[in-house]
PDB file of C-alpha atoms in Angstrom:
ATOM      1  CA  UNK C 244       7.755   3.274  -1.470  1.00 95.00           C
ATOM      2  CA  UNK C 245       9.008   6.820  -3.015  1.00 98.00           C
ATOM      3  CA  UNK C 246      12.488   7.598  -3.705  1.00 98.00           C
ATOM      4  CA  UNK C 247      13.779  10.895  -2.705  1.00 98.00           C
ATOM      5  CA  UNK C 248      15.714  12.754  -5.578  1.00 97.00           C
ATOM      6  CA  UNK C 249      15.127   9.457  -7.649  1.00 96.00           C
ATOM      7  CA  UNK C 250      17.918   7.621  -5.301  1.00 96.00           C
ATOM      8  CA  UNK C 251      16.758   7.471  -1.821  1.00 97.00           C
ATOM      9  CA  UNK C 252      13.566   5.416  -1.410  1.00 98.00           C
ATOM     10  CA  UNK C 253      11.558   5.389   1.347  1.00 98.00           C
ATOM     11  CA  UNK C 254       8.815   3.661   3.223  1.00 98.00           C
ATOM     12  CA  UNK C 255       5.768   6.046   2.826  1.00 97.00           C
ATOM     13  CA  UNK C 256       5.384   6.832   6.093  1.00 98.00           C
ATOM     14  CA  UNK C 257       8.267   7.720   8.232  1.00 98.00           C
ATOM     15  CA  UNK C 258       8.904   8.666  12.486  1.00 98.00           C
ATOM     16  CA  UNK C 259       9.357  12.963  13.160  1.00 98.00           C
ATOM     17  CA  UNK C 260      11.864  12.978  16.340  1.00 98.00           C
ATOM     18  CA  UNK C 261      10.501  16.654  17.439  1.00 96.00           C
ATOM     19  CA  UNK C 262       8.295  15.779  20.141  1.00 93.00           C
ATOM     20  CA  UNK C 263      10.950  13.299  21.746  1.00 96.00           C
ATOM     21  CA  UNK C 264      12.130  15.996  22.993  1.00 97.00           C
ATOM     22  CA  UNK C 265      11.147  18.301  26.458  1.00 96.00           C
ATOM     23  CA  UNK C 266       8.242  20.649  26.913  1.00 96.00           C
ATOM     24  CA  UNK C 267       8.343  23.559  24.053  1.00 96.00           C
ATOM     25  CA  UNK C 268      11.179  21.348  22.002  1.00 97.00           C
ATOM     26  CA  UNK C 269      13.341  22.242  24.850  1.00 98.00           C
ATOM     27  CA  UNK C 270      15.866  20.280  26.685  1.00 97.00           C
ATOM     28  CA  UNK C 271      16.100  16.710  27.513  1.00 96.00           C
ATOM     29  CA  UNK C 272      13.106  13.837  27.476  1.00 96.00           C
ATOM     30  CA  UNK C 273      11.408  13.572  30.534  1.00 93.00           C
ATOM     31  CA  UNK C 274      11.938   9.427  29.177  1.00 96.00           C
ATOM     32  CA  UNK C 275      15.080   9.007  27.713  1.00 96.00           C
ATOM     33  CA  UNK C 276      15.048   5.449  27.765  1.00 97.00           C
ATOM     34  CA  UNK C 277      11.226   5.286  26.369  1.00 97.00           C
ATOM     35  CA  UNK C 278      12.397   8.012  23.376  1.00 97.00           C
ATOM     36  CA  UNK C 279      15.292   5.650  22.219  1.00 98.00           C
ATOM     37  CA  UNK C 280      12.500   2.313  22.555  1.00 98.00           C
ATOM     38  CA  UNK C 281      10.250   3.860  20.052  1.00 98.00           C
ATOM     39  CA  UNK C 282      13.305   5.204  17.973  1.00 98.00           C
ATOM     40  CA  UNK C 283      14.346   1.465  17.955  1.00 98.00           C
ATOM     41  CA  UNK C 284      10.178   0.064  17.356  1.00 98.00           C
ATOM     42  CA  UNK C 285      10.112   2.213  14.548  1.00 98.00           C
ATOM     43  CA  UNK C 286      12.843   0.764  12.671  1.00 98.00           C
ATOM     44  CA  UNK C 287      11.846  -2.708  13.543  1.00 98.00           C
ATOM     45  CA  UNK C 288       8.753  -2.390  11.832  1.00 97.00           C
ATOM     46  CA  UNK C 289       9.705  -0.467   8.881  1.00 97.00           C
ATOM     47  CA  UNK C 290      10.076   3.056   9.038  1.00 98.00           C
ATOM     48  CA  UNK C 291      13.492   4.171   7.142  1.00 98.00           C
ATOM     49  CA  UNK C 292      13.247   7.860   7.151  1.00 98.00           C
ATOM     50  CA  UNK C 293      13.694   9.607  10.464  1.00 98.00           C
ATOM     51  CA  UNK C 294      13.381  13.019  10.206  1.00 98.00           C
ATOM     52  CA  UNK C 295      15.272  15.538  13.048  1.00 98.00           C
ATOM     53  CA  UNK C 296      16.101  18.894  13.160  1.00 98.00           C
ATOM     54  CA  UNK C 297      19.729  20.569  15.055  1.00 98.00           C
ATOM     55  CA  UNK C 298      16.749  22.985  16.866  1.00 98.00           C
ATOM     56  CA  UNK C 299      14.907  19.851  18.388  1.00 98.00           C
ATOM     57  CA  UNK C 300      16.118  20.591  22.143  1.00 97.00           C
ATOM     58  CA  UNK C 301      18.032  22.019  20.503  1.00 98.00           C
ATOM     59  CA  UNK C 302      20.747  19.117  19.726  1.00 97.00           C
ATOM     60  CA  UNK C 303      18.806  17.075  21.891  1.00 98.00           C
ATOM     61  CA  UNK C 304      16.853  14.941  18.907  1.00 98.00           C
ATOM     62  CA  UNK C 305      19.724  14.353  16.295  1.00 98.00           C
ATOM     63  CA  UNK C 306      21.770  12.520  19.567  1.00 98.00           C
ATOM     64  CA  UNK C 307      19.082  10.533  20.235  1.00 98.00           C
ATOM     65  CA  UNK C 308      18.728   9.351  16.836  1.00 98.00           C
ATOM     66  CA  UNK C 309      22.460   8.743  17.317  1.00 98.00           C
ATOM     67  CA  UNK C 310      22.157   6.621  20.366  1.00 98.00           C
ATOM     68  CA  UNK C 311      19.103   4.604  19.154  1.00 98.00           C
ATOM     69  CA  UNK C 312      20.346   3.738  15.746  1.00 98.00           C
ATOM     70  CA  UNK C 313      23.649   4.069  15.220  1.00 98.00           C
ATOM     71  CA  UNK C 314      25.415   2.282  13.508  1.00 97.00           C
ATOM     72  CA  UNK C 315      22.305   2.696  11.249  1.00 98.00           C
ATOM     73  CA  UNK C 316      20.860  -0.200   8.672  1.00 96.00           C
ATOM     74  CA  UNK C 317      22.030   0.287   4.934  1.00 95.00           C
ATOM     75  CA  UNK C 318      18.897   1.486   3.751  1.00 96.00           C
ATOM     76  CA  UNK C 319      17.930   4.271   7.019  1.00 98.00           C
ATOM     77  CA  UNK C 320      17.266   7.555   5.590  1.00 98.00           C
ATOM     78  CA  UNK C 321      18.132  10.174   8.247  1.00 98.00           C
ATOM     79  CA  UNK C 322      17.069  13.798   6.958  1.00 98.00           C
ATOM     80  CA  UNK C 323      17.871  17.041   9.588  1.00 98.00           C
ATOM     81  CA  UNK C 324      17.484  20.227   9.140  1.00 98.00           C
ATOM     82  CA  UNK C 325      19.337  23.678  10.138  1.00 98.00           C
ATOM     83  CA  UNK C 326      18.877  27.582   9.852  1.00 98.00           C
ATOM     84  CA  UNK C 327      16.554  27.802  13.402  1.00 98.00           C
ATOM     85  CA  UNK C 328      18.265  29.145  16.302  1.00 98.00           C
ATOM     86  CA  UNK C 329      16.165  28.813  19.461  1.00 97.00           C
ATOM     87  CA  UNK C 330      16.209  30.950  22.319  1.00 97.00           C
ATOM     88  CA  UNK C 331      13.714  29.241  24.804  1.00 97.00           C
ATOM     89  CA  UNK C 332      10.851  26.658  25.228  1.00 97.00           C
ATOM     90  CA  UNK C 333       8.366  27.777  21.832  1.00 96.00           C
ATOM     91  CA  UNK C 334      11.086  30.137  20.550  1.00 98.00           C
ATOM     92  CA  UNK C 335      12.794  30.162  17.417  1.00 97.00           C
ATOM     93  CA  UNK C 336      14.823  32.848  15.127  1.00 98.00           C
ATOM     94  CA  UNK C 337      15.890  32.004  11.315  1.00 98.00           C
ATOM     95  CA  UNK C 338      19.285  32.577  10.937  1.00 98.00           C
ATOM     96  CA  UNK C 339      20.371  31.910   7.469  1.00 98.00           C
ATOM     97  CA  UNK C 340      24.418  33.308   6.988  1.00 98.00           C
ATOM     98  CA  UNK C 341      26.192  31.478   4.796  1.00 98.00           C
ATOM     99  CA  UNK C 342      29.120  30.071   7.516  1.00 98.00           C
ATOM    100  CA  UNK C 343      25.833  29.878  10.286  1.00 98.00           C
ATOM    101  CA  UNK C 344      24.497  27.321   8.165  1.00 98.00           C
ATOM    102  CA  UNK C 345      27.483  25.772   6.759  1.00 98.00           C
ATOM    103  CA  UNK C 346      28.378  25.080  11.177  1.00 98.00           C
ATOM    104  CA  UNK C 347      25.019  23.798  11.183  1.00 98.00           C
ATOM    105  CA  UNK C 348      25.936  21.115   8.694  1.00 98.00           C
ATOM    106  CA  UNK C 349      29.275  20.423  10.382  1.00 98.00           C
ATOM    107  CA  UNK C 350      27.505  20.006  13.915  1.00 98.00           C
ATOM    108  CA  UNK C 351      24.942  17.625  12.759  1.00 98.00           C
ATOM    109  CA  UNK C 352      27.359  15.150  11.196  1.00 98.00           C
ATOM    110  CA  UNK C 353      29.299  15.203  14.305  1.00 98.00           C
ATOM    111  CA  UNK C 354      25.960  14.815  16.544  1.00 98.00           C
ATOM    112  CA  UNK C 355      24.551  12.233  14.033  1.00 98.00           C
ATOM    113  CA  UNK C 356      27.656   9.952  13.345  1.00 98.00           C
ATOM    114  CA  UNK C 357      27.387  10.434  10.004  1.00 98.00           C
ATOM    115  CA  UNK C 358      29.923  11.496   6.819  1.00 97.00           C
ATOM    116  CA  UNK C 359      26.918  12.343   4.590  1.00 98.00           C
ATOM    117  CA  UNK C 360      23.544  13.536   5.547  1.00 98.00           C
ATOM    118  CA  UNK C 361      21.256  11.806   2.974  1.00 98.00           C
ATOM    119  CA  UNK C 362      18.461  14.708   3.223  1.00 98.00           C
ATOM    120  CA  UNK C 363      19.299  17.930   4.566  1.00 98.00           C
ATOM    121  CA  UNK C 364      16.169  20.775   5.089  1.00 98.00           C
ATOM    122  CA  UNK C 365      16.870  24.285   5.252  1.00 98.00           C
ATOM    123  CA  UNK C 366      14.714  24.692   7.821  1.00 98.00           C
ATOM    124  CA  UNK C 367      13.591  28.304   7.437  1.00 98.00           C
ATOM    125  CA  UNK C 368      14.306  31.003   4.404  1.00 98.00           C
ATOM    126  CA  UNK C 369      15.874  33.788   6.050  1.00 98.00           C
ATOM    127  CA  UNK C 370      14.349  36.840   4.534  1.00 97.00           C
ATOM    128  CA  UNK C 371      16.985  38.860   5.845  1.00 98.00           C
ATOM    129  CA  UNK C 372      20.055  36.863   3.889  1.00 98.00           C
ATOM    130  CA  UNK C 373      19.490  36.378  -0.168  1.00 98.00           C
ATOM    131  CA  UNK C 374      18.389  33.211  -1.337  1.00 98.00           C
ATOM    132  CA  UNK C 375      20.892  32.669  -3.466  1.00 98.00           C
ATOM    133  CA  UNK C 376      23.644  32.982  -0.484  1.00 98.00           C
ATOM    134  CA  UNK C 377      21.604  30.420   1.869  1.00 98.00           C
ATOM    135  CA  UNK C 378      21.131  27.732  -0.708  1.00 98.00           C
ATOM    136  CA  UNK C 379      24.248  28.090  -2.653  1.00 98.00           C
ATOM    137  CA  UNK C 380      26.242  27.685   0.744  1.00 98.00           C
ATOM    138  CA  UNK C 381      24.132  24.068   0.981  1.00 98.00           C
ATOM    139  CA  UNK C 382      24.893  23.294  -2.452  1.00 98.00           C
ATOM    140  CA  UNK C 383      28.645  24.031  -2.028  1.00 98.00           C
ATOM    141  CA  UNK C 384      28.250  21.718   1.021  1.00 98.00           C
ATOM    142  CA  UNK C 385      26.719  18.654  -1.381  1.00 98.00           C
ATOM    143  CA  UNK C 386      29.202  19.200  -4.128  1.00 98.00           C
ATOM    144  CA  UNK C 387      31.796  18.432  -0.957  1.00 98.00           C
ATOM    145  CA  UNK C 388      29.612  15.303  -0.408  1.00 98.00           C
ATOM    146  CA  UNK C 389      28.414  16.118   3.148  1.00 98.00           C
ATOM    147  CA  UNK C 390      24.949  16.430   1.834  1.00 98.00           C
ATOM    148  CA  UNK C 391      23.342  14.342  -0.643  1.00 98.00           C
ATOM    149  CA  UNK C 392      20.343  16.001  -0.940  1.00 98.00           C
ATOM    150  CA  UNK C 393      18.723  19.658  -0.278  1.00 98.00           C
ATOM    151  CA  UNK C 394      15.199  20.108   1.052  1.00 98.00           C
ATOM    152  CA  UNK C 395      13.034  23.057   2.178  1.00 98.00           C
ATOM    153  CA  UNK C 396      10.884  23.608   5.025  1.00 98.00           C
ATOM    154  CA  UNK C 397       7.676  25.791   5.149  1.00 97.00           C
ATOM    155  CA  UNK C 398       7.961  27.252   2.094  1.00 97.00           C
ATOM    156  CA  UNK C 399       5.405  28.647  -0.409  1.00 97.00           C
ATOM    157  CA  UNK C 400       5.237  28.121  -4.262  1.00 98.00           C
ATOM    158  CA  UNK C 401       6.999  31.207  -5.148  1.00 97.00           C
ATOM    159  CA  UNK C 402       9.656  30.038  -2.856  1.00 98.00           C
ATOM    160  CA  UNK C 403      10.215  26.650  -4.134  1.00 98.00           C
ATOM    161  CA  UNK C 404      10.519  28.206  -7.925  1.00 98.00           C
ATOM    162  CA  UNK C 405      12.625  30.939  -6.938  1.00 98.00           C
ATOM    163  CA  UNK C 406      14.631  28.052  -5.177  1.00 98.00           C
ATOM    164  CA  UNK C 407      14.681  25.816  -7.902  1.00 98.00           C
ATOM    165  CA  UNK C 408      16.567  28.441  -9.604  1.00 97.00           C
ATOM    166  CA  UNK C 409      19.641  28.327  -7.220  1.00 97.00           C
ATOM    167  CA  UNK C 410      19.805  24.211  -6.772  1.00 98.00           C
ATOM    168  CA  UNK C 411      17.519  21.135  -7.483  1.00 97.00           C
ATOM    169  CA  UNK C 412      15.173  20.690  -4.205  1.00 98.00           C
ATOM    170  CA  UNK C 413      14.287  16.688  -3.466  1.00 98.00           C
ATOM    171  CA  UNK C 414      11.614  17.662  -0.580  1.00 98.00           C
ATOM    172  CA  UNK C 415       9.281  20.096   0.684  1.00 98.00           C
ATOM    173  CA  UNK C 416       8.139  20.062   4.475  1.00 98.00           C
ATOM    174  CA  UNK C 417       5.579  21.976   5.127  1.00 97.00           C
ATOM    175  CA  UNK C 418       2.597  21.661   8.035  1.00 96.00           C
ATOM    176  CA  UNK C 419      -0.637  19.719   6.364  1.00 95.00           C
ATOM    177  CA  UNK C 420      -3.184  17.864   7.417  1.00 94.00           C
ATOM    178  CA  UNK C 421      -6.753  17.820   6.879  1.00 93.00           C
ATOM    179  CA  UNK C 422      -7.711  21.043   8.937  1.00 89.00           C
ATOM    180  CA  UNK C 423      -4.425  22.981   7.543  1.00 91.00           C
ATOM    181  CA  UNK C 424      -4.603  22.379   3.991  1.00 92.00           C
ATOM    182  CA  UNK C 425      -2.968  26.090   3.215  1.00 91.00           C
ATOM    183  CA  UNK C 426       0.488  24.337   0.762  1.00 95.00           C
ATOM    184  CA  UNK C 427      -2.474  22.555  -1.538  1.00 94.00           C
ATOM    185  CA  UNK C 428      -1.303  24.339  -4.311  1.00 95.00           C
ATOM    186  CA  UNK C 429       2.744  23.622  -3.412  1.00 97.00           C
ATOM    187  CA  UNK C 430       1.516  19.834  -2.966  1.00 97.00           C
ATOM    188  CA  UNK C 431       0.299  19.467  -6.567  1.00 97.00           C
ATOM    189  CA  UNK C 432       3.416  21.014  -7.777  1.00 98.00           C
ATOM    190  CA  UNK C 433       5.288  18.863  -6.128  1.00 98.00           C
ATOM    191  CA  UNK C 434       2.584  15.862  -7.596  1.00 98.00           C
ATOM    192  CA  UNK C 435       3.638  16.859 -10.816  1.00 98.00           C
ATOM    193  CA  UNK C 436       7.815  17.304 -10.301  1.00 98.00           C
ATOM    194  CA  UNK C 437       8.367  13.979  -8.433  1.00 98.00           C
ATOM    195  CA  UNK C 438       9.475  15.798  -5.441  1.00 98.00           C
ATOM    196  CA  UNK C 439       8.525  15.094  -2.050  1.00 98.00           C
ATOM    197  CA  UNK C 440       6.362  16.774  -0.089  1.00 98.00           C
ATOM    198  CA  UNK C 441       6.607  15.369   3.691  1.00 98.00           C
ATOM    199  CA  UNK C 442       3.621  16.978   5.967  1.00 97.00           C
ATOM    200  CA  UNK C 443       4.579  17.577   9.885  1.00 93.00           C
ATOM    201  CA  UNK C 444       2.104  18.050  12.078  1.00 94.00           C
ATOM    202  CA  UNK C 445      -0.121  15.751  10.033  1.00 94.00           C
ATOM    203  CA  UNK C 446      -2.123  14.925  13.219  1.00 91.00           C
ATOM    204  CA  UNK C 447      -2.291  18.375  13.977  1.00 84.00           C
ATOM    205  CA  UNK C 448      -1.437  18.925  17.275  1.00 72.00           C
ATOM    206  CA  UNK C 449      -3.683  16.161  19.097  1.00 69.00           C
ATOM    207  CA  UNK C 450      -6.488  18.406  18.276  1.00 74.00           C
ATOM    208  CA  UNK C 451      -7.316  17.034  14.987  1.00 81.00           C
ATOM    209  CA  UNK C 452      -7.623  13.258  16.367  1.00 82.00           C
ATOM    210  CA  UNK C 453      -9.001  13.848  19.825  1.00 83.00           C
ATOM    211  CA  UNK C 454     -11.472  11.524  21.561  1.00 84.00           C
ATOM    212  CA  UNK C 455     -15.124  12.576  20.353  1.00 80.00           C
ATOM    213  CA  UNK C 456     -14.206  14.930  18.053  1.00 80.00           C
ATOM    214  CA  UNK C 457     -15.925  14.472  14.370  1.00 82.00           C
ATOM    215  CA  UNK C 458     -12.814  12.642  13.442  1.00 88.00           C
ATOM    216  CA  UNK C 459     -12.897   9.946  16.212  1.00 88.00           C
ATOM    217  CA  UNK C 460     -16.683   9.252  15.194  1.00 87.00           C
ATOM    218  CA  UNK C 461     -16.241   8.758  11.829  1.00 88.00           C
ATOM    219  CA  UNK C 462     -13.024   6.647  12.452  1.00 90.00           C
ATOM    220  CA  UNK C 463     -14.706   4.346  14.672  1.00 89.00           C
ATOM    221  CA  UNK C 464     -17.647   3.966  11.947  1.00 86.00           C
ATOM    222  CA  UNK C 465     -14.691   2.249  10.028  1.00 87.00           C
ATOM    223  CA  UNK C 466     -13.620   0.307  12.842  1.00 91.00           C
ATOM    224  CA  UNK C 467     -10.066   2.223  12.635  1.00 93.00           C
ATOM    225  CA  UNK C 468      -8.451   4.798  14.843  1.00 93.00           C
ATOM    226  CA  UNK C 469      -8.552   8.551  14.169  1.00 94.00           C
ATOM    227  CA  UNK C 470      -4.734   8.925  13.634  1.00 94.00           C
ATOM    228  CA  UNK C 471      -5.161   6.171  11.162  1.00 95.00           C
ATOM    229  CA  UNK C 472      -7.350   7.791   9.120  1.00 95.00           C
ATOM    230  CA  UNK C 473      -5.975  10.912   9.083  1.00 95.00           C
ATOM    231  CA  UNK C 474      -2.520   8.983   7.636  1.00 97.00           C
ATOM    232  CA  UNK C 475      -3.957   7.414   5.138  1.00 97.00           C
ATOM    233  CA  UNK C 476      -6.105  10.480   3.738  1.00 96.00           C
ATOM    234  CA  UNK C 477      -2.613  11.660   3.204  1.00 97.00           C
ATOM    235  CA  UNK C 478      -0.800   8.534   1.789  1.00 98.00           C
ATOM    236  CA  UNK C 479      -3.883   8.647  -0.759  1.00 97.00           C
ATOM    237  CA  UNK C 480      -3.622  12.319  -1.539  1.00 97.00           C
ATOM    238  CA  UNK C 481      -0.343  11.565  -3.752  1.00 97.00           C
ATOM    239  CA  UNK C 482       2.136   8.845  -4.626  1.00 98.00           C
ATOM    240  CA  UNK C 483       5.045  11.857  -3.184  1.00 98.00           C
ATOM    241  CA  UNK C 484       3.228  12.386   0.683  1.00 98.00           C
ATOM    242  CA  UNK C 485       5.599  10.768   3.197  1.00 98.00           C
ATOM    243  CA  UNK C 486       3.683  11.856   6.510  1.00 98.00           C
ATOM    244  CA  UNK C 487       6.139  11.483   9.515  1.00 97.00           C
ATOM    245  CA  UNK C 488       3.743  11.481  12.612  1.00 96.00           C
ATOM    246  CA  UNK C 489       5.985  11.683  16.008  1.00 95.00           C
ATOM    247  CA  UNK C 490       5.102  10.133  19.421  1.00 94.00           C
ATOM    248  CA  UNK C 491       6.668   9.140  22.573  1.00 95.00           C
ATOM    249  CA  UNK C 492       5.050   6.059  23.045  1.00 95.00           C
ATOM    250  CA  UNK C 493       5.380   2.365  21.290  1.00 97.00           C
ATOM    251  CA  UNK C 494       1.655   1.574  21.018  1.00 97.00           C
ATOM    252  CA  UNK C 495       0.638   4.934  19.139  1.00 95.00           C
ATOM    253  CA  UNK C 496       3.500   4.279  16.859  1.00 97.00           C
ATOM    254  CA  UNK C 497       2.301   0.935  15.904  1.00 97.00           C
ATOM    255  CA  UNK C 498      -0.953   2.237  15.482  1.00 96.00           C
ATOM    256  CA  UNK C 499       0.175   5.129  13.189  1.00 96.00           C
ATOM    257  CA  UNK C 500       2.188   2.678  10.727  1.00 97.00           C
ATOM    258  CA  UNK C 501      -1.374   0.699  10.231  1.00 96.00           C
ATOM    259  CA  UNK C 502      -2.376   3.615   8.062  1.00 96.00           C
ATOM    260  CA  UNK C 503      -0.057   2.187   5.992  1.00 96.00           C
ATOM    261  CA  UNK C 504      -2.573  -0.774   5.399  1.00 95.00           C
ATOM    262  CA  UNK C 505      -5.896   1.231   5.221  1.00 95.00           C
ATOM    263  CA  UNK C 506      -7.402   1.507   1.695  1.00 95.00           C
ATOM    264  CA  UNK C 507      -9.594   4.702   1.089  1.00 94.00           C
ATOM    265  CA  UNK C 508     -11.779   5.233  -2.238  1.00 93.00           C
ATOM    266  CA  UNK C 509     -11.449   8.022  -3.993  1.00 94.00           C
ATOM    267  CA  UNK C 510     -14.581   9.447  -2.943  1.00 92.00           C
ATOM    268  CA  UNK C 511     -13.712   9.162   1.067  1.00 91.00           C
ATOM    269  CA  UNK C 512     -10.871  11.103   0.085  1.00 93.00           C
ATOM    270  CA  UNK C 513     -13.147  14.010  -1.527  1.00 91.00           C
ATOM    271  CA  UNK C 514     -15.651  13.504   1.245  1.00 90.00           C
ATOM    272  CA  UNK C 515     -12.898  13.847   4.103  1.00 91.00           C
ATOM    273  CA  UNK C 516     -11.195  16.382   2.498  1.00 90.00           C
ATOM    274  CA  UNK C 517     -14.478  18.759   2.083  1.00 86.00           C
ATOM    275  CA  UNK C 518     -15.859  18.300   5.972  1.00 82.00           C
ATOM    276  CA  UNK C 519     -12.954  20.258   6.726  1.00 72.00           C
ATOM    277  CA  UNK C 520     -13.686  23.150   3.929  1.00 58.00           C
ATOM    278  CA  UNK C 521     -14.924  25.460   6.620  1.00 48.00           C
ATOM    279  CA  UNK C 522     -11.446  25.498   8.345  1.00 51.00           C
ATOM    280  CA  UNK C 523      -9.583  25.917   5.536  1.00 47.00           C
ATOM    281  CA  UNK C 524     -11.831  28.731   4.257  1.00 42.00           C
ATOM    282  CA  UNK C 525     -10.726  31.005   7.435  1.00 42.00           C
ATOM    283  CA  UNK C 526      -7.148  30.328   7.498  1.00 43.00           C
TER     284      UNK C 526
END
């Protein structure tokens, strides 16, 4: 367990709604039925942070967290995000104005069913709106009480000081895995702060755990799957890594949340973490 700005905890590894959504995060679930089945599974075996965005679909996601779970258990976590308009299948624009973001805020509690969003992400800085405007609209929105706490997304170490200065940050999202290891240096930082640093993607993008790949063959040496031991290089990387691996089927979920149980030695973490130096040395 971690808990999120010291108040919030969590089950280490949570569920990432994204890909319950259409083709290029666009539109409606070719399986509506089977997306709110593993939104339900998930719950049922644990997972209490469900991460969603207002751009998955866009909308589409944070309803059908709504539908699966609502009224939602005591102890659910649901963190969204906002501040990425989308104009297409694979598109997306940050917007970051003050009363853009504040409407984003508005729209998911009304989506969600919720009076407070536990953990809210801006999703993307803006670099065309100051800092100071995006995040102190969020923080005027938490002192209101419809967030509880503020979170960034894809963000670099500079950015998280320079945020830090404007409002206290409880999370960090930003892609890593073991072939995109780019945020190490934001990950440590976050080691040492107590705040958490939640990886998406951290299967990569199927690549990373496909059949035959160097992965699968040393994952079946261990008699585990590759997905599994992907998750738990992360869970062992640092007490604050809560991975949130997406899927639209049941069985891959359950076999994601056995990470959970899969005990690595502190030299399988070095040795997994330096087959993959070539990759990170041309990023």
């Amino acid at each position: 367990m971690f808990a999120i700005g010291g108040d919030l905890p969590v089950a280490r590894l949570g569920f990432g709604t994204m890909r319950l959504t259409g083709p290029g995060i666009w539109g409606e679930p070719a399986d509506r039925s089977g997306a709110v089945r593993v939104l339900r599974r998930a719950v049922e075996l644990g997972v209490n942070l469900i991460d969603t965005a207002d751009s998955y679909g866009p909308y589409v996601s944070e309803s059908l967290v709504a539908e699966a779970l609502h009224p939602y258990p005591p102890e659910l976590v649901i963190s969204t995000k906002g501040g990425l308009t989308r104009q297409g299948p694979d598109q997306w624009k940050a917007v970051g104005r003050p009363e853009y973001l504040r409407q984003c805020v508005e729209m998911s509690l009304r989506r969600l069913r919720l009076e407070r969003i536990d953990l809210y992400h801006l999703h993307r800085i803006d670099p065309s709106v100051p800092l100071e405007d995006q995040l102190g609209e969020l923080a005027s929105l938490r002192a209101e009480g419809k967030i509880r706490h503020i979170g960034l997304s894809e963000v670099t170490l500079d950015d998280l000081h320079a945020a830090r200065r404007v409002v206290e940050v409880a999370s960090v999202q930003n892609i890593y895995n073991l072939a995109r290891q780019l945020y190490r240096d934001t990950l440590e930082y976050c080691t040492r702060e107590e705040i958490a640093f939640i990886p998406f993607f951290p299967l990569g993008r199927g690549d990373l755990t496909r059949p035959g790949g160097e992965l699968d063959s040393l994952a079946r040496c261990r008699g585990v799957s590759p997905s599994q031991l992907a998750l738990a290089w992360l869970l062992h990387l640092s007490p604050v890594v809560l991975p949130i691996p997406g899927t639209t089927r049941v069985a891959h979920l359950e076999d994601n949340l056995r990470a959970a149980q899969l005990s690595l030695a502190p030299d399988e973490v070095k040795e997994l973490t330096e087959r993959w130096s070539d990759v990170l040395a041309t990023e």
